[in-house]
Tab-separated table of C-alpha atoms in Angstrom:
chain	number	residue	atom	x	y	z
A	218	MET	CA	-0.120	0.258	0.037
A	219	SER	CA	1.417	3.431	-0.693
A	220	SER	CA	0.364	4.887	2.756
A	221	SER	CA	2.028	3.778	5.725
A	222	SER	CA	-0.507	5.340	8.239
A	223	LEU	CA	-3.196	2.834	6.402
A	224	ASP	CA	-0.656	0.190	6.599
A	225	ALA	CA	-0.182	0.636	10.004
A	226	MET	CA	-3.834	0.337	10.476
A	227	ILE	CA	-4.029	-2.836	8.680
A	228	ALA	CA	-1.482	-4.481	10.732
A	229	ALA	CA	-3.169	-3.225	13.679
A	230	LEU	CA	-6.631	-4.875	12.767
A	231	LYS	CA	-4.814	-7.951	11.995
A	232	CYS	CA	-4.542	-8.339	15.879
A	233	LEU	CA	-8.477	-8.960	15.499
A	234	PRO	CA	-9.563	-12.890	16.297
A	235	GLY	CA	-9.786	-14.944	12.915
A	236	ILE	CA	-8.709	-11.449	10.887
A	237	GLY	CA	-5.897	-12.365	8.810
A	238	GLN	CA	-4.480	-9.756	5.973
A	239	LYS	CA	-6.751	-9.667	3.044
A	240	SER	CA	-9.771	-9.312	5.498
A	241	ALA	CA	-7.995	-6.788	7.497
A	242	GLN	CA	-7.232	-4.915	4.427
A	243	ARG	CA	-10.900	-4.819	3.201
A	244	MET	CA	-11.808	-3.317	6.659
A	245	ALA	CA	-9.187	-0.893	6.394
A	246	LEU	CA	-10.225	0.708	3.097
A	247	HIS	CA	-13.834	-0.114	3.740
A	248	LEU	CA	-13.843	2.220	6.843
A	249	LEU	CA	-11.892	4.842	4.838
A	250	GLU	CA	-13.642	4.835	1.596
A	251	ARG	CA	-16.926	4.371	2.811
A	252	ASP	CA	-17.688	4.742	6.546
A	253	GLN	CA	-15.234	7.516	7.814
A	254	PRO	CA	-17.905	8.051	10.923
A	255	ALA	CA	-17.810	4.563	11.801
A	256	ALA	CA	-13.767	4.557	11.984
A	257	LYS	CA	-14.305	7.677	14.104
A	258	ARG	CA	-16.577	5.583	16.556
A	259	ILE	CA	-14.673	2.378	16.480
A	260	ALA	CA	-11.585	4.154	17.730
A	261	GLU	CA	-13.454	6.502	20.146
A	262	THR	CA	-15.510	3.443	21.860
A	263	ILE	CA	-12.283	1.171	21.972
A	264	THR	CA	-10.211	4.230	23.709
A	265	HIS	CA	-13.376	4.561	25.988
A	266	ALA	CA	-13.579	0.989	27.214
A	267	LEU	CA	-10.317	0.588	27.813
A	268	GLU	CA	-10.427	3.593	30.220
A	269	THR	CA	-13.675	2.750	31.759
A	270	VAL	CA	-14.086	-1.068	31.997
A	271	ARG	CA	-13.122	-2.807	34.886
A	272	HIS	CA	-14.194	-6.112	36.947
A	273	CYS	CA	-17.240	-6.272	39.267
A	274	ARG	CA	-16.257	-6.267	42.829
A	275	GLN	CA	-18.342	-9.278	43.253
A	276	CYS	CA	-18.822	-11.561	40.190
A	277	ARG	CA	-15.247	-10.796	37.737
A	278	ASN	CA	-17.474	-9.643	35.204
A	279	PHE	CA	-16.607	-6.629	32.877
A	280	SER	CA	-18.472	-3.812	34.222
A	281	ASP	CA	-18.206	-0.121	33.868
A	282	THR	CA	-19.138	0.507	37.870
A	283	ASP	CA	-17.963	-0.766	40.767
A	284	LEU	CA	-20.883	-3.593	41.003
A	285	CYS	CA	-22.225	-4.525	37.748
A	286	GLU	CA	-25.442	-4.225	36.525
A	287	ILE	CA	-26.499	-8.235	37.548
A	288	CYS	CA	-25.107	-7.838	40.727
A	289	HIS	CA	-26.693	-4.682	41.833
A	290	ASP	CA	-30.290	-5.652	40.540
A	291	ASP	CA	-32.204	-6.604	43.247
A	292	ARG	CA	-34.703	-8.901	41.435
A	293	ARG	CA	-32.166	-11.668	40.793
A	294	GLU	CA	-32.055	-14.212	43.029
A	295	GLN	CA	-28.879	-13.792	45.442
A	296	GLN	CA	-28.818	-17.334	46.905
A	297	THR	CA	-27.998	-18.650	43.438
A	298	ILE	CA	-24.423	-18.437	41.627
A	299	CYS	CA	-23.657	-19.653	38.453
A	300	VAL	CA	-20.171	-20.297	37.943
A	301	VAL	CA	-18.726	-19.523	34.510
A	302	GLU	CA	-15.490	-19.313	32.485
A	303	THR	CA	-15.788	-15.814	30.824
A	304	PRO	CA	-17.708	-13.118	30.224
A	305	ALA	CA	-18.893	-14.430	26.868
A	306	ASP	CA	-20.500	-17.509	28.874
A	307	VAL	CA	-22.469	-14.883	30.924
A	308	LEU	CA	-23.817	-13.735	27.793
A	309	ALA	CA	-24.663	-16.882	26.331
A	310	VAL	CA	-26.613	-17.795	30.028
A	311	GLU	CA	-28.425	-14.621	29.920
A	312	SER	CA	-29.782	-15.134	26.123
A	313	SER	CA	-31.030	-18.702	27.343
A	314	ALA	CA	-33.549	-16.260	29.729
A	315	ALA	CA	-33.526	-19.503	31.854
A	316	TYR	CA	-31.428	-17.836	34.837
A	317	ARG	CA	-32.354	-15.471	37.326
A	318	GLY	CA	-29.525	-15.735	39.785
A	319	ARG	CA	-26.056	-14.076	40.184
A	320	TYR	CA	-22.940	-14.886	38.215
A	321	PHE	CA	-18.913	-15.607	38.994
A	322	VAL	CA	-16.786	-15.386	36.163
A	323	LEU	CA	-13.539	-17.231	36.712
A	324	GLN	CA	-11.844	-15.589	33.822
A	325	GLY	CA	-10.230	-18.607	33.254
A	326	ARG	CA	-10.335	-22.382	34.442
A	327	LEU	CA	-7.592	-24.257	36.594
A	328	SER	CA	-5.238	-25.125	34.103
A	329	PRO	CA	-1.485	-25.024	36.039
A	330	LEU	CA	0.527	-25.561	32.790
A	331	ASP	CA	-0.849	-22.216	32.029
A	332	GLY	CA	-0.158	-20.165	34.853
A	333	PHE	CA	-4.253	-20.667	35.958
A	334	GLY	CA	-4.535	-21.825	39.543
A	335	PRO	CA	-7.109	-20.777	42.341
A	336	GLY	CA	-5.773	-17.563	42.827
A	337	GLN	CA	-5.698	-16.227	39.376
A	338	LEU	CA	-9.631	-17.615	38.932
A	339	GLY	CA	-10.328	-15.646	41.942
A	340	LEU	CA	-11.406	-18.592	43.816
A	341	GLU	CA	-10.876	-17.071	47.311
A	342	GLU	CA	-13.144	-14.260	46.619
A	343	LEU	CA	-15.692	-16.743	45.723
A	344	GLU	CA	-15.143	-18.469	49.033
A	345	GLN	CA	-15.546	-15.657	50.900
A	346	GLN	CA	-18.929	-15.214	49.116
A	347	LEU	CA	-19.988	-19.070	50.317
A	348	SER	CA	-18.281	-18.424	53.819
A	349	GLN	CA	-20.558	-15.486	54.507
A	350	GLY	CA	-23.901	-17.627	54.099
A	351	GLY	CA	-27.139	-16.875	52.099
A	352	VAL	CA	-26.035	-18.912	49.088
A	353	LYS	CA	-28.125	-22.028	48.697
A	354	GLU	CA	-26.760	-23.513	45.485
A	355	VAL	CA	-23.414	-23.064	42.761
A	356	ILE	CA	-24.350	-23.817	39.507
A	357	LEU	CA	-21.128	-25.213	37.988
A	358	ALA	CA	-20.998	-23.917	34.209
A	359	THR	CA	-17.608	-24.234	33.005
A	360	SER	CA	-16.669	-25.841	29.754
A	361	ALA	CA	-17.353	-29.340	29.332
A	362	THR	CA	-13.657	-30.273	28.864
A	363	VAL	CA	-11.019	-31.950	31.033
A	364	GLU	CA	-9.793	-28.990	32.680
A	365	GLY	CA	-13.553	-27.756	32.762
A	366	ASP	CA	-14.662	-30.617	34.854
A	367	ILE	CA	-11.245	-30.510	37.255
A	368	THR	CA	-12.326	-26.786	37.929
A	369	ALA	CA	-16.177	-27.636	38.722
A	370	GLN	CA	-14.568	-30.375	40.787
A	371	TYR	CA	-12.645	-27.994	42.783
A	372	ILE	CA	-15.219	-25.390	43.039
A	373	ALA	CA	-17.811	-28.559	44.188
A	374	ASP	CA	-15.488	-29.681	46.972
A	375	MET	CA	-15.215	-25.954	48.051
A	376	ALA	CA	-18.908	-25.558	48.228
A	377	ALA	CA	-19.132	-28.696	49.961
A	378	ARG	CA	-17.035	-27.113	52.840
A	379	HIS	CA	-19.684	-24.635	53.463
A	380	GLN	CA	-22.539	-26.681	53.162
A	381	THR	CA	-24.122	-25.314	49.818
A	382	ILE	CA	-25.389	-27.229	47.074
A	383	SER	CA	-23.370	-27.392	43.644
A	384	SER	CA	-24.496	-28.662	40.611
A	385	ARG	CA	-23.469	-29.191	36.899
A	386	LEU	CA	-25.108	-28.335	33.591
A	387	ALA	CA	-26.907	-31.637	31.843
A	388	ARG	CA	-24.813	-33.404	29.379
A	389	GLY	CA	-26.642	-34.764	26.123
A	390	ILE	CA	-27.969	-34.744	22.585
A	391	PRO	CA	-28.356	-30.566	21.785
A	392	LEU	CA	-31.387	-29.619	20.603
A	393	GLY	CA	-31.937	-29.877	16.817
A	394	GLY	CA	-28.852	-32.363	17.292
A	395	GLU	CA	-28.943	-35.931	14.828
A	396	LEU	CA	-27.815	-38.837	16.379
A	397	GLU	CA	-26.258	-39.536	13.475
A	398	PHE	CA	-23.615	-36.459	13.626
A	399	VAL	CA	-23.366	-36.713	17.495
A	400	ASP	CA	-20.003	-37.830	18.813
A	401	GLY	CA	-19.540	-40.968	20.716
A	402	GLY	CA	-18.435	-39.483	24.343
A	403	THR	CA	-21.924	-37.251	24.179
A	404	LEU	CA	-23.796	-40.524	23.373
A	405	SER	CA	-22.341	-42.360	26.275
A	406	ARG	CA	-23.307	-39.276	28.196
A	407	ALA	CA	-27.117	-39.060	26.837
A	408	LEU	CA	-27.143	-42.615	27.368
A	409	SER	CA	-25.932	-42.992	30.981
A	410	GLY	CA	-28.007	-39.443	32.137
A	411	ARG	CA	-30.948	-40.673	30.238
A	412	GLU	CA	-34.593	-39.626	31.895
A	413	GLN	CA	-37.365	-41.639	32.585
A	414	ILE	CA	-40.759	-40.903	30.767
A	415	ASP	CA	-43.735	-40.190	33.049
B	102	MET	CA	-23.491	-7.132	28.773
B	103	SER	CA	-23.379	-5.644	32.079
B	104	SER	CA	-20.940	-2.637	30.610
B	105	SER	CA	-22.272	-0.114	28.472
B	106	SER	CA	-19.029	1.116	27.159
B	107	LEU	CA	-18.511	-2.398	26.021
B	108	ASP	CA	-21.746	-2.446	24.459
B	109	ALA	CA	-21.080	0.802	22.628
B	110	MET	CA	-17.587	-0.941	21.424
B	111	ILE	CA	-19.745	-3.946	20.017
B	112	ALA	CA	-22.168	-1.696	18.175
B	113	ALA	CA	-19.399	0.297	16.704
B	114	LEU	CA	-17.262	-3.278	15.458
B	115	LYS	CA	-20.463	-4.152	14.090
B	116	CYS	CA	-20.105	-1.683	11.422
B	117	LEU	CA	-16.440	-3.598	9.821
B	118	PRO	CA	-17.833	-5.428	6.768
B	119	GLY	CA	-18.894	-8.923	7.461
B	120	ILE	CA	-18.953	-8.634	10.959
B	121	GLY	CA	-22.350	-9.420	12.889
B	122	GLN	CA	-23.177	-9.246	16.463
B	123	LYS	CA	-21.176	-12.437	17.778
B	124	SER	CA	-17.947	-11.324	15.958
B	125	ALA	CA	-17.921	-7.956	16.971
B	126	GLN	CA	-18.913	-9.409	20.711
B	127	ARG	CA	-16.015	-12.313	20.238
B	128	MET	CA	-13.669	-8.959	18.840
B	129	ALA	CA	-14.572	-6.856	21.709
B	130	LEU	CA	-14.288	-9.487	24.586
B	131	HIS	CA	-10.832	-10.720	23.068
B	132	LEU	CA	-9.278	-7.407	23.088
B	133	LEU	CA	-10.265	-6.490	26.604
B	134	GLU	CA	-9.489	-9.823	27.749
B	135	ARG	CA	-6.604	-10.754	25.912
B	136	ASP	CA	-4.942	-7.763	24.122
B	137	GLN	CA	-5.302	-4.612	25.676
B	138	PRO	CA	-1.883	-3.179	23.743
B	139	ALA	CA	-3.678	-4.410	20.203
B	140	ALA	CA	-7.176	-2.765	21.314
B	141	LYS	CA	-5.020	0.406	22.051
B	142	ARG	CA	-2.903	0.224	18.679
B	143	ILE	CA	-6.155	-0.126	16.911
B	144	ALA	CA	-7.678	3.034	18.150
B	145	GLU	CA	-4.399	5.009	17.336
B	146	THR	CA	-3.932	3.693	13.964
B	147	ILE	CA	-7.564	4.507	12.861
B	148	THR	CA	-7.658	7.868	14.422
B	149	HIS	CA	-3.960	8.609	12.774
B	150	ALA	CA	-5.306	6.854	9.284
B	151	LEU	CA	-8.126	9.248	9.520
B	152	GLU	CA	-6.228	12.354	10.155
B	153	THR	CA	-3.575	11.519	7.866
B	154	VAL	CA	-4.845	9.339	4.600
B	155	ARG	CA	-5.785	12.051	1.614
B	156	HIS	CA	-5.844	11.106	-2.113
B	157	CYS	CA	-2.799	11.392	-4.346
B	158	ARG	CA	-2.894	14.574	-6.469
B	159	GLN	CA	-1.896	12.235	-9.511
B	160	CYS	CA	-3.459	8.657	-9.060
B	161	ARG	CA	-6.440	9.538	-6.764
B	162	ASN	CA	-5.104	6.239	-4.745
B	163	PHE	CA	-4.736	6.988	-0.783
B	164	SER	CA	-1.582	8.545	0.231
B	165	ASP	CA	0.020	10.018	3.298
B	166	THR	CA	1.680	12.503	1.385
B	167	ASP	CA	0.564	14.779	-1.866
B	168	LEU	CA	1.767	12.625	-4.063
B	169	CYS	CA	1.746	8.545	-3.573
B	170	GLU	CA	4.863	6.244	-3.133
B	171	ILE	CA	4.030	4.760	-6.702
B	172	CYS	CA	3.890	7.556	-8.870
B	173	HIS	CA	6.682	9.587	-6.836
B	174	ASP	CA	8.648	6.429	-8.268
B	175	ASP	CA	11.138	7.084	-10.858
B	176	ARG	CA	11.832	3.580	-11.661
B	177	ARG	CA	8.081	2.976	-12.841
B	178	GLU	CA	7.013	3.452	-16.390
B	179	GLN	CA	5.220	7.100	-16.737
B	180	GLN	CA	3.863	6.129	-19.957
B	181	THR	CA	1.851	3.664	-19.056
B	182	ILE	CA	-1.382	4.024	-16.739
B	183	CYS	CA	-3.446	1.504	-15.462
B	184	VAL	CA	-7.127	2.323	-14.724
B	185	VAL	CA	-8.618	0.267	-11.917
B	186	GLU	CA	-11.749	1.043	-9.580
B	187	THR	CA	-10.479	1.079	-6.335
B	188	PRO	CA	-7.501	0.972	-3.923
B	189	ALA	CA	-7.679	-2.632	-3.279
B	190	ASP	CA	-7.386	-3.101	-7.099
B	191	VAL	CA	-4.026	-1.727	-7.031
B	192	LEU	CA	-3.020	-4.307	-4.373
B	193	ALA	CA	-4.385	-7.134	-6.246
B	194	VAL	CA	-2.155	-5.947	-9.505
B	195	GLU	CA	0.783	-4.867	-7.580
B	196	SER	CA	0.653	-8.701	-5.972
B	197	SER	CA	1.067	-9.921	-9.145
B	198	ALA	CA	4.288	-8.211	-9.987
B	199	ALA	CA	3.592	-8.284	-13.579
B	200	TYR	CA	3.291	-4.311	-13.927
B	201	ARG	CA	5.416	-1.621	-13.866
B	202	GLY	CA	3.784	1.682	-14.670
B	203	ARG	CA	1.533	3.471	-12.664
B	204	TYR	CA	-2.280	3.571	-11.578
B	205	PHE	CA	-5.465	5.837	-12.083
B	206	VAL	CA	-7.940	4.805	-9.083
B	207	LEU	CA	-11.480	5.769	-9.953
B	208	GLN	CA	-12.829	5.038	-6.593
B	209	GLY	CA	-15.846	3.748	-7.930
B	210	ARG	CA	-17.171	3.036	-11.565
B	211	LEU	CA	-20.146	4.552	-13.883
B	212	SER	CA	-23.193	4.110	-12.467
B	213	PRO	CA	-25.679	7.001	-13.015
B	214	LEU	CA	-28.117	5.662	-10.760
B	215	ASP	CA	-25.832	5.639	-8.102
B	216	GLY	CA	-24.706	8.959	-8.797
B	217	PHE	CA	-20.962	7.834	-10.259
B	218	GLY	CA	-20.808	10.099	-13.160
B	219	PRO	CA	-17.453	11.334	-14.935
B	220	GLY	CA	-16.589	13.880	-12.817
B	221	GLN	CA	-17.076	11.577	-9.612
B	222	LEU	CA	-14.676	9.275	-10.933
B	223	GLY	CA	-11.977	12.081	-11.986
B	224	LEU	CA	-12.343	11.634	-15.461
B	225	GLU	CA	-11.747	14.886	-16.133
B	226	GLU	CA	-8.040	14.721	-14.528
B	227	LEU	CA	-7.441	11.574	-16.408
B	228	GLU	CA	-8.462	13.222	-19.676
B	229	GLN	CA	-6.096	15.901	-18.321
B	230	GLN	CA	-2.777	13.834	-17.796
B	231	LEU	CA	-3.878	11.883	-21.490
B	232	SER	CA	-3.756	15.789	-23.167
B	233	GLN	CA	-0.587	16.789	-21.656
B	234	GLY	CA	0.893	13.694	-23.610
B	235	GLY	CA	3.622	11.273	-22.834
B	236	VAL	CA	1.102	8.395	-22.178
B	237	LYS	CA	1.499	5.817	-24.568
B	238	GLU	CA	-0.940	3.172	-23.122
B	239	VAL	CA	-4.104	2.917	-20.943
B	240	ILE	CA	-4.779	-0.174	-19.564
B	241	LEU	CA	-8.103	-0.773	-18.620
B	242	ALA	CA	-8.516	-2.871	-15.383
B	243	THR	CA	-12.154	-2.071	-14.469
B	244	SER	CA	-14.311	-5.051	-13.265
B	245	ALA	CA	-15.492	-7.604	-15.343
B	246	THR	CA	-19.027	-6.328	-15.068
B	247	VAL	CA	-21.475	-4.256	-17.295
B	248	GLU	CA	-20.910	-1.505	-15.263
B	249	GLY	CA	-16.996	-2.020	-15.367
B	250	ASP	CA	-17.295	-2.622	-19.135
B	251	ILE	CA	-19.005	0.810	-19.813
B	252	THR	CA	-16.823	2.226	-17.802
B	253	ALA	CA	-14.010	1.096	-19.685
B	254	GLN	CA	-15.226	1.664	-22.615
B	255	TYR	CA	-16.006	5.660	-22.016
B	256	ILE	CA	-12.559	5.956	-21.103
B	257	ALA	CA	-11.181	4.199	-24.163
B	258	ASP	CA	-13.115	6.871	-26.713
B	259	MET	CA	-11.418	9.345	-24.239
B	260	ALA	CA	-7.771	7.814	-24.854
B	261	ALA	CA	-8.619	7.747	-28.696
B	262	ARG	CA	-9.378	11.213	-28.831
B	263	HIS	CA	-5.636	11.631	-27.485
B	264	GLN	CA	-4.068	9.158	-29.626
B	265	THR	CA	-3.640	7.166	-26.780
B	266	ILE	CA	-3.446	2.960	-27.166
B	267	SER	CA	-6.338	1.511	-24.568
B	268	SER	CA	-5.899	-2.073	-24.026
B	269	ARG	CA	-8.141	-4.097	-21.452
B	270	LEU	CA	-7.383	-7.013	-19.078
B	271	ALA	CA	-7.401	-10.438	-20.797
B	272	ARG	CA	-10.969	-12.553	-20.170
B	273	GLY	CA	-10.464	-16.729	-19.854
B	274	ILE	CA	-10.309	-19.555	-17.426
B	275	PRO	CA	-8.205	-18.483	-14.319
B	276	LEU	CA	-5.381	-20.190	-13.167
B	277	GLY	CA	-6.056	-23.662	-11.963
B	278	GLY	CA	-9.955	-23.319	-13.094
B	279	GLU	CA	-11.275	-26.560	-13.831
B	280	LEU	CA	-13.686	-26.193	-16.694
B	281	GLU	CA	-16.574	-28.101	-15.251
B	282	PHE	CA	-16.980	-25.258	-12.585
B	283	VAL	CA	-16.259	-22.394	-14.986
B	284	ASP	CA	-19.594	-20.153	-15.696
B	285	GLY	CA	-20.745	-20.252	-19.843
B	286	GLY	CA	-20.315	-16.534	-19.971
B	287	THR	CA	-16.445	-16.881	-19.023
B	288	LEU	CA	-16.099	-19.741	-21.436
B	289	SER	CA	-17.392	-18.186	-24.440
B	290	ARG	CA	-15.014	-15.608	-24.037
B	291	ALA	CA	-12.448	-17.941	-23.366
B	292	LEU	CA	-13.252	-19.891	-26.638
B	293	SER	CA	-13.683	-16.673	-28.672
B	294	GLY	CA	-10.189	-14.726	-27.765
B	295	ARG	CA	-8.356	-18.754	-27.853
B	296	GLU	CA	-4.821	-18.329	-28.442
B	297	GLN	CA	-3.252	-20.365	-31.268
B	298	ILE	CA	-0.515	-22.366	-30.389
B	299	ASP	CA	3.039	-22.034	-32.091
């Protein structure tokens, strides 16, 4: 490209997940050719978010304020905590509209090799919340991987020490899933967890 | 999301071409969770590009300076002009490494319904360059569409008025193209433009 500031912009956009040279180029040219107000808005909102966004004191999710909107909402059940790995998981659970409790965001999962121990996941803060009483159930919505399972087990043990029930999301065939395309592990879990029809 | 500044950032990222709600969300969370320096760099480079990038006085391509690097380069043939529709097309031709002349970027193509007439495409500037003499050939590399063809014909007529040769990119089967998957129009052009083997 014959403009070094455009080259710098393309190089920066390549840091976005899933964006390579061609896509970054297309984005940069689109913004400059067709939508300069959007370009300005992107730059401003990123700068503002970097300055403003912090972690909620209670649930560790992203928030503009000390206590996030969900934690601050009196209409949500305070005695149920859903433990998830990332802020994106909070959005996923919220979109189901099937949960009215509060959250705790680990911002990772137990993985000693990657340097993620109980300290990095804020498990001490979670234990403190459990020790204060008032929490009846901890729903473990960590991912369905080995590390997610280990993290869930660790937190379940912690909940047990504080006389709190813990549960794990059900595993089985996803809605609309055709048996033909479901992997063996999932089918095995769906079989062992089969529900009786009344 | 429980952070309005993050929501604003996601909404802004959705203006990027090919990016919907889910991708914008993934990008925003990735930048804030894992790569804040990249987020800062994206905001800064966009702001800088918006302030710096202008159109080259001669070829209308994006440039940081009054005359772009290609127009400024003495080693490039000054008597050949390749006319393309967009800055992305310049990058595409440059990547072929098969062209050593200079460019003229229309920033669009003749399309009266969309408000693109000769004035919007800078065709007066191009005619002025042709009238000064010194240009031997105009290569018409507009796209292979009806509007691209009309634009090419318009410029070819203009070149003829100034005793300048004009040519159009060859049409035919793309490299690696299998006949089975080539459309009828392309095949028809490839047949009528067949080359004799010596």
